[in-house]
PDB file of C-alpha atoms in Angstrom:
ATOM      1  CA  MET S   1     288.912  34.093 250.328  1.00  0.00           C
ATOM      2  CA  SER S   2     288.890  35.673 246.647  1.00  0.00           C
ATOM      3  CA  THR S   3     287.509  34.034 243.548  1.00  0.00           C
ATOM      4  CA  PHE S   4     289.967  34.022 240.738  1.00  0.00           C
ATOM      5  CA  PRO S   5     289.179  36.389 237.892  1.00  0.00           C
ATOM      6  CA  THR S   6     287.302  35.374 234.689  1.00  0.00           C
ATOM      7  CA  ALA S   7     287.588  38.747 232.718  1.00  0.00           C
ATOM      8  CA  PRO S   8     288.484  38.850 229.199  1.00  0.00           C
ATOM      9  CA  ASP S   9     291.879  40.757 229.866  1.00  0.00           C
ATOM     10  CA  VAL S  10     293.148  38.164 232.493  1.00  0.00           C
ATOM     11  CA  ARG S  11     295.877  35.949 230.871  1.00  0.00           C
ATOM     12  CA  SER S  12     297.089  32.553 231.908  1.00  0.00           C
ATOM     13  CA  THR S  13     300.406  31.068 231.379  1.00  0.00           C
ATOM     14  CA  PRO S  14     301.238  27.231 231.174  1.00  0.00           C
ATOM     15  CA  GLU S  15     302.693  27.127 234.804  1.00  0.00           C
ATOM     16  CA  GLY S  16     299.099  27.875 236.070  1.00  0.00           C
ATOM     17  CA  LEU S  17     299.644  31.794 236.907  1.00  0.00           C
ATOM     18  CA  LEU S  18     296.718  34.365 236.032  1.00  0.00           C
ATOM     19  CA  TRP S  19     297.864  37.862 235.324  1.00  0.00           C
ATOM     20  CA  GLU S  20     296.456  41.182 234.144  1.00  0.00           C
ATOM     21  CA  PRO S  21     297.896  44.615 233.588  1.00  0.00           C
ATOM     22  CA  SER S  22     297.092  47.502 236.061  1.00  0.00           C
ATOM     23  CA  GLU S  23     296.859  51.165 235.434  1.00  0.00           C
ATOM     24  CA  ARG S  24     297.529  51.861 239.036  1.00  0.00           C
ATOM     25  CA  TRP S  25     300.630  53.729 240.112  1.00  0.00           C
ATOM     26  CA  VAL S  26     302.444  51.475 242.514  1.00  0.00           C
ATOM     27  CA  ARG S  27     305.124  52.211 245.106  1.00  0.00           C
ATOM     28  CA  GLY S  28     307.333  49.796 247.403  1.00  0.00           C
ATOM     29  CA  ARG S  29     309.271  51.153 249.987  1.00  0.00           C
ATOM     30  CA  THR S  30     311.599  49.673 252.756  1.00  0.00           C
ATOM     31  CA  GLY S  31     312.495  52.181 255.454  1.00  0.00           C
ATOM     32  CA  ASN S  32     313.149  55.284 253.426  1.00  0.00           C
ATOM     33  CA  VAL S  33     314.249  53.563 250.379  1.00  0.00           C
ATOM     34  CA  THR S  34     311.719  53.114 247.451  1.00  0.00           C
ATOM     35  CA  VAL S  35     312.684  49.820 245.946  1.00  0.00           C
ATOM     36  CA  VAL S  36     309.706  50.089 243.106  1.00  0.00           C
ATOM     37  CA  ASP S  37     308.117  53.250 241.437  1.00  0.00           C
ATOM     38  CA  SER S  38     306.019  51.623 238.588  1.00  0.00           C
ATOM     39  CA  ARG S  39     303.291  52.761 236.447  1.00  0.00           C
ATOM     40  CA  HIS S  40     302.935  49.540 234.657  1.00  0.00           C
ATOM     41  CA  PRO S  41     302.404  46.994 237.494  1.00  0.00           C
ATOM     42  CA  VAL S  42     300.893  43.501 236.466  1.00  0.00           C
ATOM     43  CA  LEU S  43     298.515  41.605 239.134  1.00  0.00           C
ATOM     44  CA  VAL S  44     299.363  37.907 239.343  1.00  0.00           C
ATOM     45  CA  TRP S  45     297.433  35.068 241.016  1.00  0.00           C
ATOM     46  CA  GLU S  46     299.237  31.929 241.940  1.00  0.00           C
ATOM     47  CA  PRO S  47     297.545  28.623 241.692  1.00  0.00           C
ATOM     48  CA  GLY S  48     295.925  27.993 245.249  1.00  0.00           C
ATOM     49  CA  VAL S  49     296.304  31.295 246.700  1.00  0.00           C
ATOM     50  CA  PRO S  50     293.428  33.550 247.092  1.00  0.00           C
ATOM     51  CA  VAL S  51     295.098  36.740 246.817  1.00  0.00           C
ATOM     52  CA  PRO S  52     297.047  38.427 244.154  1.00  0.00           C
ATOM     53  CA  LEU S  53     300.375  40.058 244.297  1.00  0.00           C
ATOM     54  CA  TYR S  54     302.147  42.460 241.988  1.00  0.00           C
ATOM     55  CA  ALA S  55     305.221  41.997 239.781  1.00  0.00           C
ATOM     56  CA  PHE S  56     306.900  44.888 238.128  1.00  0.00           C
ATOM     57  CA  PRO S  57     308.877  45.775 234.793  1.00  0.00           C
ATOM     58  CA  ARG S  58     312.550  45.464 235.741  1.00  0.00           C
ATOM     59  CA  GLU S  59     313.162  49.173 234.792  1.00  0.00           C
ATOM     60  CA  GLU S  60     310.556  50.271 237.480  1.00  0.00           C
ATOM     61  CA  VAL S  61     312.760  48.587 239.995  1.00  0.00           C
ATOM     62  CA  ARG S  62     315.874  49.337 241.921  1.00  0.00           C
ATOM     63  CA  GLU S  63     317.732  46.563 240.480  1.00  0.00           C
ATOM     64  CA  ASP S  64     320.898  48.060 241.743  1.00  0.00           C
ATOM     65  CA  LEU S  65     319.672  47.161 245.131  1.00  0.00           C
ATOM     66  CA  LEU S  66     319.212  43.620 244.202  1.00  0.00           C
ATOM     67  CA  ARG S  67     321.818  40.506 244.632  1.00  0.00           C
ATOM     68  CA  PRO S  68     321.456  36.883 243.830  1.00  0.00           C
ATOM     69  CA  ALA S  69     319.883  35.090 246.885  1.00  0.00           C
ATOM     70  CA  LYS S  70     322.162  33.394 248.936  1.00  0.00           C
ATOM     71  CA  ASN S  71     319.697  30.761 250.288  1.00  0.00           C
ATOM     72  CA  PRO S  72     317.017  30.891 247.216  1.00  0.00           C
ATOM     73  CA  PRO S  73     313.865  28.862 248.316  1.00  0.00           C
ATOM     74  CA  THR S  74     313.952  27.173 244.852  1.00  0.00           C
ATOM     75  CA  GLY S  75     310.481  25.735 243.559  1.00  0.00           C
ATOM     76  CA  THR S  76     308.185  28.102 245.642  1.00  0.00           C
ATOM     77  CA  HIS S  77     306.252  30.960 243.792  1.00  0.00           C
ATOM     78  CA  THR S  78     304.944  28.446 241.195  1.00  0.00           C
ATOM     79  CA  GLY S  79     308.401  26.720 240.717  1.00  0.00           C
ATOM     80  CA  SER S  80     310.516  30.073 240.507  1.00  0.00           C
ATOM     81  CA  ARG S  81     314.262  29.669 240.381  1.00  0.00           C
ATOM     82  CA  ILE S  82     315.484  32.942 240.481  1.00  0.00           C
ATOM     83  CA  PHE S  83     315.464  34.702 243.740  1.00  0.00           C
ATOM     84  CA  TYR S  84     317.051  37.943 245.127  1.00  0.00           C
ATOM     85  CA  ASP S  85     318.197  39.444 248.258  1.00  0.00           C
ATOM     86  CA  LEU S  86     317.540  43.153 248.913  1.00  0.00           C
ATOM     87  CA  GLU S  87     320.570  45.258 250.023  1.00  0.00           C
ATOM     88  CA  VAL S  88     319.252  48.467 251.388  1.00  0.00           C
ATOM     89  CA  GLY S  89     322.031  49.622 253.587  1.00  0.00           C
ATOM     90  CA  GLY S  90     322.093  50.632 257.282  1.00  0.00           C
ATOM     91  CA  GLY S  91     323.524  47.449 258.615  1.00  0.00           C
ATOM     92  CA  PRO S  92     327.119  46.355 259.888  1.00  0.00           C
ATOM     93  CA  PRO S  93     329.760  45.465 257.433  1.00  0.00           C
ATOM     94  CA  GLU S  94     328.828  41.723 257.623  1.00  0.00           C
ATOM     95  CA  ASN S  95     325.119  42.242 257.098  1.00  0.00           C
ATOM     96  CA  PRO S  96     324.755  45.538 255.533  1.00  0.00           C
ATOM     97  CA  GLY S  97     320.761  45.766 255.539  1.00  0.00           C
ATOM     98  CA  ILE S  98     320.026  42.446 253.753  1.00  0.00           C
ATOM     99  CA  LEU S  99     316.231  41.291 253.315  1.00  0.00           C
ATOM    100  CA  GLU S 100     316.811  37.562 252.491  1.00  0.00           C
ATOM    101  CA  ASN S 101     314.475  36.501 249.315  1.00  0.00           C
ATOM    102  CA  ALA S 102     312.577  39.648 248.916  1.00  0.00           C
ATOM    103  CA  ALA S 103     312.015  39.484 245.345  1.00  0.00           C
ATOM    104  CA  TRP S 104     311.804  36.617 242.429  1.00  0.00           C
ATOM    105  CA  THR S 105     310.874  36.364 238.973  1.00  0.00           C
ATOM    106  CA  PHE S 106     308.536  33.827 237.790  1.00  0.00           C
ATOM    107  CA  PRO S 107     309.296  30.964 235.258  1.00  0.00           C
ATOM    108  CA  ALA S 108     306.758  32.216 232.706  1.00  0.00           C
ATOM    109  CA  ASP S 109     307.472  33.447 229.378  1.00  0.00           C
ATOM    110  CA  ASP S 110     304.703  36.176 229.733  1.00  0.00           C
ATOM    111  CA  LEU S 111     306.214  37.543 232.990  1.00  0.00           C
ATOM    112  CA  ALA S 112     309.781  37.539 231.670  1.00  0.00           C
ATOM    113  CA  GLY S 113     311.233  40.891 232.271  1.00  0.00           C
ATOM    114  CA  HIS S 114     309.092  41.380 235.750  1.00  0.00           C
ATOM    115  CA  ILE S 115     310.268  41.141 239.245  1.00  0.00           C
ATOM    116  CA  ALA S 116     307.783  40.303 242.136  1.00  0.00           C
ATOM    117  CA  PHE S 117     308.318  41.416 245.797  1.00  0.00           C
ATOM    118  CA  GLU S 118     307.455  40.016 249.106  1.00  0.00           C
ATOM    119  CA  TRP S 119     305.247  42.128 251.464  1.00  0.00           C
ATOM    120  CA  PHE S 120     306.525  42.082 255.006  1.00  0.00           C
ATOM    121  CA  ARG S 121     303.110  42.324 256.500  1.00  0.00           C
ATOM    122  CA  ARG S 122     301.627  39.405 254.650  1.00  0.00           C
ATOM    123  CA  VAL S 123     304.403  36.802 255.194  1.00  0.00           C
ATOM    124  CA  GLY S 124     307.092  38.698 257.646  1.00  0.00           C
ATOM    125  CA  ARG S 125     309.817  39.691 254.941  1.00  0.00           C
ATOM    126  CA  GLY S 126     310.156  41.851 252.229  1.00  0.00           C
ATOM    127  CA  LEU S 127     308.946  45.585 251.706  1.00  0.00           C
ATOM    128  CA  ASP S 128     307.021  46.987 254.563  1.00  0.00           C
ATOM    129  CA  HIS S 129     305.171  49.797 252.891  1.00  0.00           C
ATOM    130  CA  TRP S 130     303.028  49.687 249.639  1.00  0.00           C
ATOM    131  CA  TYR S 131     301.085  52.718 248.140  1.00  0.00           C
ATOM    132  CA  GLU S 132     298.484  52.463 245.274  1.00  0.00           C
ATOM    133  CA  GLU S 133     298.359  56.171 244.146  1.00  0.00           C
ATOM    134  CA  GLU S 134     298.598  58.094 247.249  1.00  0.00           C
ATOM    135  CA  GLU S 135     296.868  55.885 249.516  1.00  0.00           C
ATOM    136  CA  GLU S 136     298.998  53.214 251.594  1.00  0.00           C
ATOM    137  CA  ILE S 137     297.714  49.712 251.263  1.00  0.00           C
ATOM    138  CA  PHE S 138     298.173  46.671 253.503  1.00  0.00           C
ATOM    139  CA  VAL S 139     299.237  42.836 253.335  1.00  0.00           C
ATOM    140  CA  HIS S 140     298.462  42.354 249.732  1.00  0.00           C
ATOM    141  CA  PRO S 141     297.272  44.049 246.722  1.00  0.00           C
ATOM    142  CA  ARG S 142     293.576  44.675 246.463  1.00  0.00           C
ATOM    143  CA  ASP S 143     291.827  42.358 243.974  1.00  0.00           C
ATOM    144  CA  PRO S 144     290.140  44.222 241.045  1.00  0.00           C
ATOM    145  CA  HIS S 145     287.691  41.291 240.983  1.00  0.00           C
ATOM    146  CA  LYS S 146     286.464  41.390 244.174  1.00  0.00           C
ATOM    147  CA  ARG S 147     283.861  43.626 246.203  1.00  0.00           C
ATOM    148  CA  VAL S 148     283.588  44.596 249.751  1.00  0.00           C
ATOM    149  CA  ASP S 149     280.293  46.705 250.635  1.00  0.00           C
ATOM    150  CA  ALA S 150     278.986  47.644 254.021  1.00  0.00           C
ATOM    151  CA  LEU S 151     275.351  48.114 254.167  1.00  0.00           C
ATOM    152  CA  PRO S 152     273.500  49.555 257.334  1.00  0.00           C
ATOM    153  CA  SER S 153     270.368  47.101 257.764  1.00  0.00           C
ATOM    154  CA  GLY S 154     267.199  46.735 259.969  1.00  0.00           C
ATOM    155  CA  ARG S 155     267.647  43.030 260.373  1.00  0.00           C
ATOM    156  CA  HIS S 156     267.319  41.231 263.666  1.00  0.00           C
ATOM    157  CA  VAL S 157     270.809  39.841 264.545  1.00  0.00           C
ATOM    158  CA  ARG S 158     271.253  37.394 267.702  1.00  0.00           C
ATOM    159  CA  VAL S 159     274.858  35.950 268.332  1.00  0.00           C
ATOM    160  CA  GLU S 160     275.330  32.986 270.951  1.00  0.00           C
ATOM    161  CA  ILE S 161     278.307  31.490 272.542  1.00  0.00           C
ATOM    162  CA  GLY S 162     277.718  28.288 274.091  1.00  0.00           C
ATOM    163  CA  GLY S 163     273.962  29.004 274.520  1.00  0.00           C
ATOM    164  CA  THR S 164     274.813  32.344 275.832  1.00  0.00           C
ATOM    165  CA  VAL S 165     273.246  35.562 273.903  1.00  0.00           C
ATOM    166  CA  VAL S 166     276.199  37.824 273.564  1.00  0.00           C
ATOM    167  CA  ALA S 167     274.649  40.035 271.002  1.00  0.00           C
ATOM    168  CA  ASP S 168     271.179  41.126 270.040  1.00  0.00           C
ATOM    169  CA  THR S 169     270.513  44.095 267.838  1.00  0.00           C
ATOM    170  CA  THR S 170     268.243  45.161 264.975  1.00  0.00           C
ATOM    171  CA  ARG S 171     270.615  47.778 263.764  1.00  0.00           C
ATOM    172  CA  PRO S 172     273.734  45.999 262.350  1.00  0.00           C
ATOM    173  CA  VAL S 173     275.742  46.704 259.400  1.00  0.00           C
ATOM    174  CA  LEU S 174     276.217  43.848 257.190  1.00  0.00           C
ATOM    175  CA  LEU S 175     279.550  43.733 255.283  1.00  0.00           C
ATOM    176  CA  PHE S 176     279.338  41.676 251.937  1.00  0.00           C
ATOM    177  CA  GLU S 177     282.874  40.721 250.924  1.00  0.00           C
ATOM    178  CA  THR S 178     283.321  38.164 247.730  1.00  0.00           C
ATOM    179  CA  GLY S 179     284.226  34.845 248.403  1.00  0.00           C
ATOM    180  CA  LEU S 180     283.273  35.210 252.342  1.00  0.00           C
ATOM    181  CA  PRO S 181     280.305  34.712 254.282  1.00  0.00           C
ATOM    182  CA  THR S 182     278.459  37.865 255.125  1.00  0.00           C
ATOM    183  CA  ARG S 183     279.893  39.444 258.389  1.00  0.00           C
ATOM    184  CA  TYR S 184     277.357  41.114 260.834  1.00  0.00           C
ATOM    185  CA  TYR S 185     278.917  44.337 262.418  1.00  0.00           C
ATOM    186  CA  ILE S 186     277.097  45.042 265.910  1.00  0.00           C
ATOM    187  CA  PRO S 187     276.841  48.408 267.862  1.00  0.00           C
ATOM    188  CA  ARG S 188     278.802  48.000 270.998  1.00  0.00           C
ATOM    189  CA  GLU S 189     275.722  48.956 273.257  1.00  0.00           C
ATOM    190  CA  ASP S 190     274.315  45.733 271.802  1.00  0.00           C
ATOM    191  CA  VAL S 191     277.140  43.692 272.623  1.00  0.00           C
ATOM    192  CA  ARG S 192     277.621  42.228 276.264  1.00  0.00           C
ATOM    193  CA  LEU S 193     281.415  43.228 275.940  1.00  0.00           C
ATOM    194  CA  GLU S 194     281.623  42.356 279.729  1.00  0.00           C
ATOM    195  CA  LEU S 195     281.971  38.753 278.515  1.00  0.00           C
ATOM    196  CA  PHE S 196     284.986  39.642 276.644  1.00  0.00           C
ATOM    197  CA  GLN S 197     288.569  40.916 277.025  1.00  0.00           C
ATOM    198  CA  PRO S 198     290.808  42.757 274.711  1.00  0.00           C
ATOM    199  CA  THR S 199     293.844  41.333 273.401  1.00  0.00           C
ATOM    200  CA  ASP S 200     297.030  42.594 271.745  1.00  0.00           C
ATOM    201  CA  HIS S 201     296.418  40.734 268.362  1.00  0.00           C
ATOM    202  CA  SER S 202     295.815  42.937 265.364  1.00  0.00           C
ATOM    203  CA  THR S 203     295.633  41.874 261.608  1.00  0.00           C
ATOM    204  CA  GLY S 204     295.607  44.283 258.538  1.00  0.00           C
ATOM    205  CA  CYS S 205     293.183  44.095 255.520  1.00  0.00           C
ATOM    206  CA  PRO S 206     293.563  46.122 252.324  1.00  0.00           C
ATOM    207  CA  TYR S 207     289.788  46.533 251.847  1.00  0.00           C
ATOM    208  CA  LYS S 208     289.002  47.598 255.567  1.00  0.00           C
ATOM    209  CA  GLY S 209     291.861  48.518 257.650  1.00  0.00           C
ATOM    210  CA  THR S 210     293.504  47.668 260.846  1.00  0.00           C
ATOM    211  CA  ALA S 211     291.362  45.227 263.120  1.00  0.00           C
ATOM    212  CA  ALA S 212     291.617  45.176 267.103  1.00  0.00           C
ATOM    213  CA  TYR S 213     290.301  42.044 268.750  1.00  0.00           C
ATOM    214  CA  TRP S 214     288.533  40.575 271.889  1.00  0.00           C
ATOM    215  CA  SER S 215     288.725  37.353 273.564  1.00  0.00           C
ATOM    216  CA  TRP S 216     285.965  35.049 275.255  1.00  0.00           C
ATOM    217  CA  ARG S 217     286.394  35.375 279.034  1.00  0.00           C
ATOM    218  CA  GLY S 218     282.554  34.627 279.582  1.00  0.00           C
ATOM    219  CA  GLU S 219     280.465  31.871 281.564  1.00  0.00           C
ATOM    220  CA  ALA S 220     282.133  29.062 283.426  1.00  0.00           C
ATOM    221  CA  GLY S 221     281.935  25.765 281.501  1.00  0.00           C
ATOM    222  CA  VAL S 222     281.900  27.160 278.007  1.00  0.00           C
ATOM    223  CA  THR S 223     285.265  25.871 276.377  1.00  0.00           C
ATOM    224  CA  GLY S 224     286.475  25.412 272.937  1.00  0.00           C
ATOM    225  CA  ILE S 225     286.001  29.062 271.830  1.00  0.00           C
ATOM    226  CA  PRO S 226     288.742  30.441 269.878  1.00  0.00           C
ATOM    227  CA  GLN S 227     290.752  33.255 270.949  1.00  0.00           C
ATOM    228  CA  ASN S 228     290.634  36.655 269.126  1.00  0.00           C
ATOM    229  CA  ILE S 229     286.606  35.724 268.423  1.00  0.00           C
ATOM    230  CA  VAL S 230     285.557  39.325 267.846  1.00  0.00           C
ATOM    231  CA  TRP S 231     287.012  42.339 266.112  1.00  0.00           C
ATOM    232  CA  SER S 232     286.512  46.039 265.221  1.00  0.00           C
ATOM    233  CA  TYR S 233     287.775  48.426 262.891  1.00  0.00           C
ATOM    234  CA  PRO S 234     288.517  51.587 265.061  1.00  0.00           C
ATOM    235  CA  GLU S 235     289.766  53.443 262.163  1.00  0.00           C
ATOM    236  CA  PRO S 236     288.377  51.672 258.778  1.00  0.00           C
ATOM    237  CA  LEU S 237     289.037  52.783 255.305  1.00  0.00           C
ATOM    238  CA  PRO S 238     286.642  55.256 253.632  1.00  0.00           C
ATOM    239  CA  ALA S 239     285.107  52.585 251.578  1.00  0.00           C
ATOM    240  CA  VAL S 240     283.727  50.537 254.703  1.00  0.00           C
ATOM    241  CA  GLY S 241     283.369  53.382 257.146  1.00  0.00           C
ATOM    242  CA  ALA S 242     280.103  52.467 258.227  1.00  0.00           C
ATOM    243  CA  VAL S 243     281.717  49.803 260.337  1.00  0.00           C
ATOM    244  CA  LYS S 244     283.634  52.053 262.336  1.00  0.00           C
ATOM    245  CA  ASP S 245     283.935  50.831 266.124  1.00  0.00           C
ATOM    246  CA  LEU S 246     281.096  48.160 265.501  1.00  0.00           C
ATOM    247  CA  LEU S 247     281.999  44.565 266.549  1.00  0.00           C
ATOM    248  CA  ALA S 248     281.889  41.513 264.479  1.00  0.00           C
ATOM    249  CA  PHE S 249     282.033  37.809 265.431  1.00  0.00           C
ATOM    250  CA  TYR S 250     283.509  34.574 263.327  1.00  0.00           C
ATOM    251  CA  ASN S 251     280.510  32.755 261.875  1.00  0.00           C
ATOM    252  CA  GLU S 252     282.635  30.046 261.705  1.00  0.00           C
ATOM    253  CA  ALA S 253     282.898  29.644 265.689  1.00  0.00           C
ATOM    254  CA  VAL S 254     279.542  31.292 267.137  1.00  0.00           C
ATOM    255  CA  ASP S 255     275.818  30.811 266.303  1.00  0.00           C
ATOM    256  CA  ILE S 256     274.076  33.500 264.763  1.00  0.00           C
ATOM    257  CA  THR S 257     270.313  34.031 264.074  1.00  0.00           C
ATOM    258  CA  VAL S 258     269.190  36.523 261.591  1.00  0.00           C
ATOM    259  CA  ASP S 259     265.511  37.195 261.500  1.00  0.00           C
ATOM    260  CA  GLY S 260     264.593  34.151 263.455  1.00  0.00           C
ATOM    261  CA  ALA S 261     266.553  31.699 261.223  1.00  0.00           C
ATOM    262  CA  ARG S 262     269.603  30.145 262.385  1.00  0.00           C
ATOM    263  CA  LEU S 263     272.715  30.317 260.095  1.00  0.00           C
ATOM    264  CA  GLU S 264     274.755  27.376 259.409  1.00  0.00           C
ATOM    265  CA  ARG S 265     278.452  27.893 260.573  1.00  0.00           C
ATOM    266  CA  PRO S 266     280.340  28.236 257.133  1.00  0.00           C
ATOM    267  CA  VAL S 267     283.701  26.718 256.132  1.00  0.00           C
ATOM    268  CA  THR S 268     286.009  28.920 255.191  1.00  0.00           C
ATOM    269  CA  GLY S 269     290.041  29.705 255.105  1.00  0.00           C
ATOM    270  CA  PHE S 270     289.636  30.857 258.601  1.00  0.00           C
ATOM    271  CA  THR S 271     287.921  27.690 259.994  1.00  0.00           C
ATOM    272  CA  LYS S 272     291.313  25.895 260.532  1.00  0.00           C
ATOM    273  CA  THR S 273     292.904  28.792 262.087  1.00  0.00           C
ATOM    274  CA  LEU S 274     290.164  28.980 264.677  1.00  0.00           C
ATOM    275  CA  SER S 275     290.091  25.627 265.554  1.00  0.00           C
ATOM    276  CA  ALA S 276     293.899  25.720 266.142  1.00  0.00           C
ATOM    277  CA  ARG S 277     293.388  28.661 268.685  1.00  0.00           C
ATOM    278  CA  SER S 278     290.546  27.204 270.619  1.00  0.00           C
ATOM    279  CA  SER S 279     290.436  27.416 274.323  1.00  0.00           C
ATOM    280  CA  ARG S 280     290.601  24.350 276.340  1.00  0.00           C
TER     281      ARG S 280
END
């Protein structure tokens, strides 16, 4: 989870939105069609949503591709009332490449003249490729008020599941990410990987890249372990290259001991999700 920004250039609206101008060159595409090409985007934080999104001046959006939404989800996105379907072509005449409710305007005077878009890899609809400058980004915009640091360490880290030691190392990489507990990335040689099986689950992160996952298949009698409890970044983004191919466990669902001290299991935005996918 991200913390909301408090820098002087962040502005608020009566509707509870926070926003600030960005100097990044941002493009959004669906297929081969560039829908947004903006050098004047603004970052917007909605109430209760931990990550930002972009809104763009109308003149930097392909408005000719927007149609008034046929089934607008009125009231979502902080009470927005104006939504657009995106027509990008390539479909049959009865549905000529329509992306429903792909864009909207916020009901805030400060953001009048701006249009926001959904990101496919976050909500399953909207534009599917986004770029900041020449780098593709995934899931949501990066939060300029958030840091992610991956630091090699000499701490002694031990991980247990149901009393079974599944990892033990003195050469972890600690990943510090604003708003989240420290994650301990462990060399594969120091993990009992035979107790886990790879899955086809994957997730994307704008700060770290695309993660692959493993689920517990370990010792009999140990139940209630969430699926996809272990992850790794085979091709991390350059800023966190130190975690490449290392393995991390959800602190929320395993027991981690660092330098002899057992850590409390944190409660985060992942806790409920992990509980829902626990094995029986």
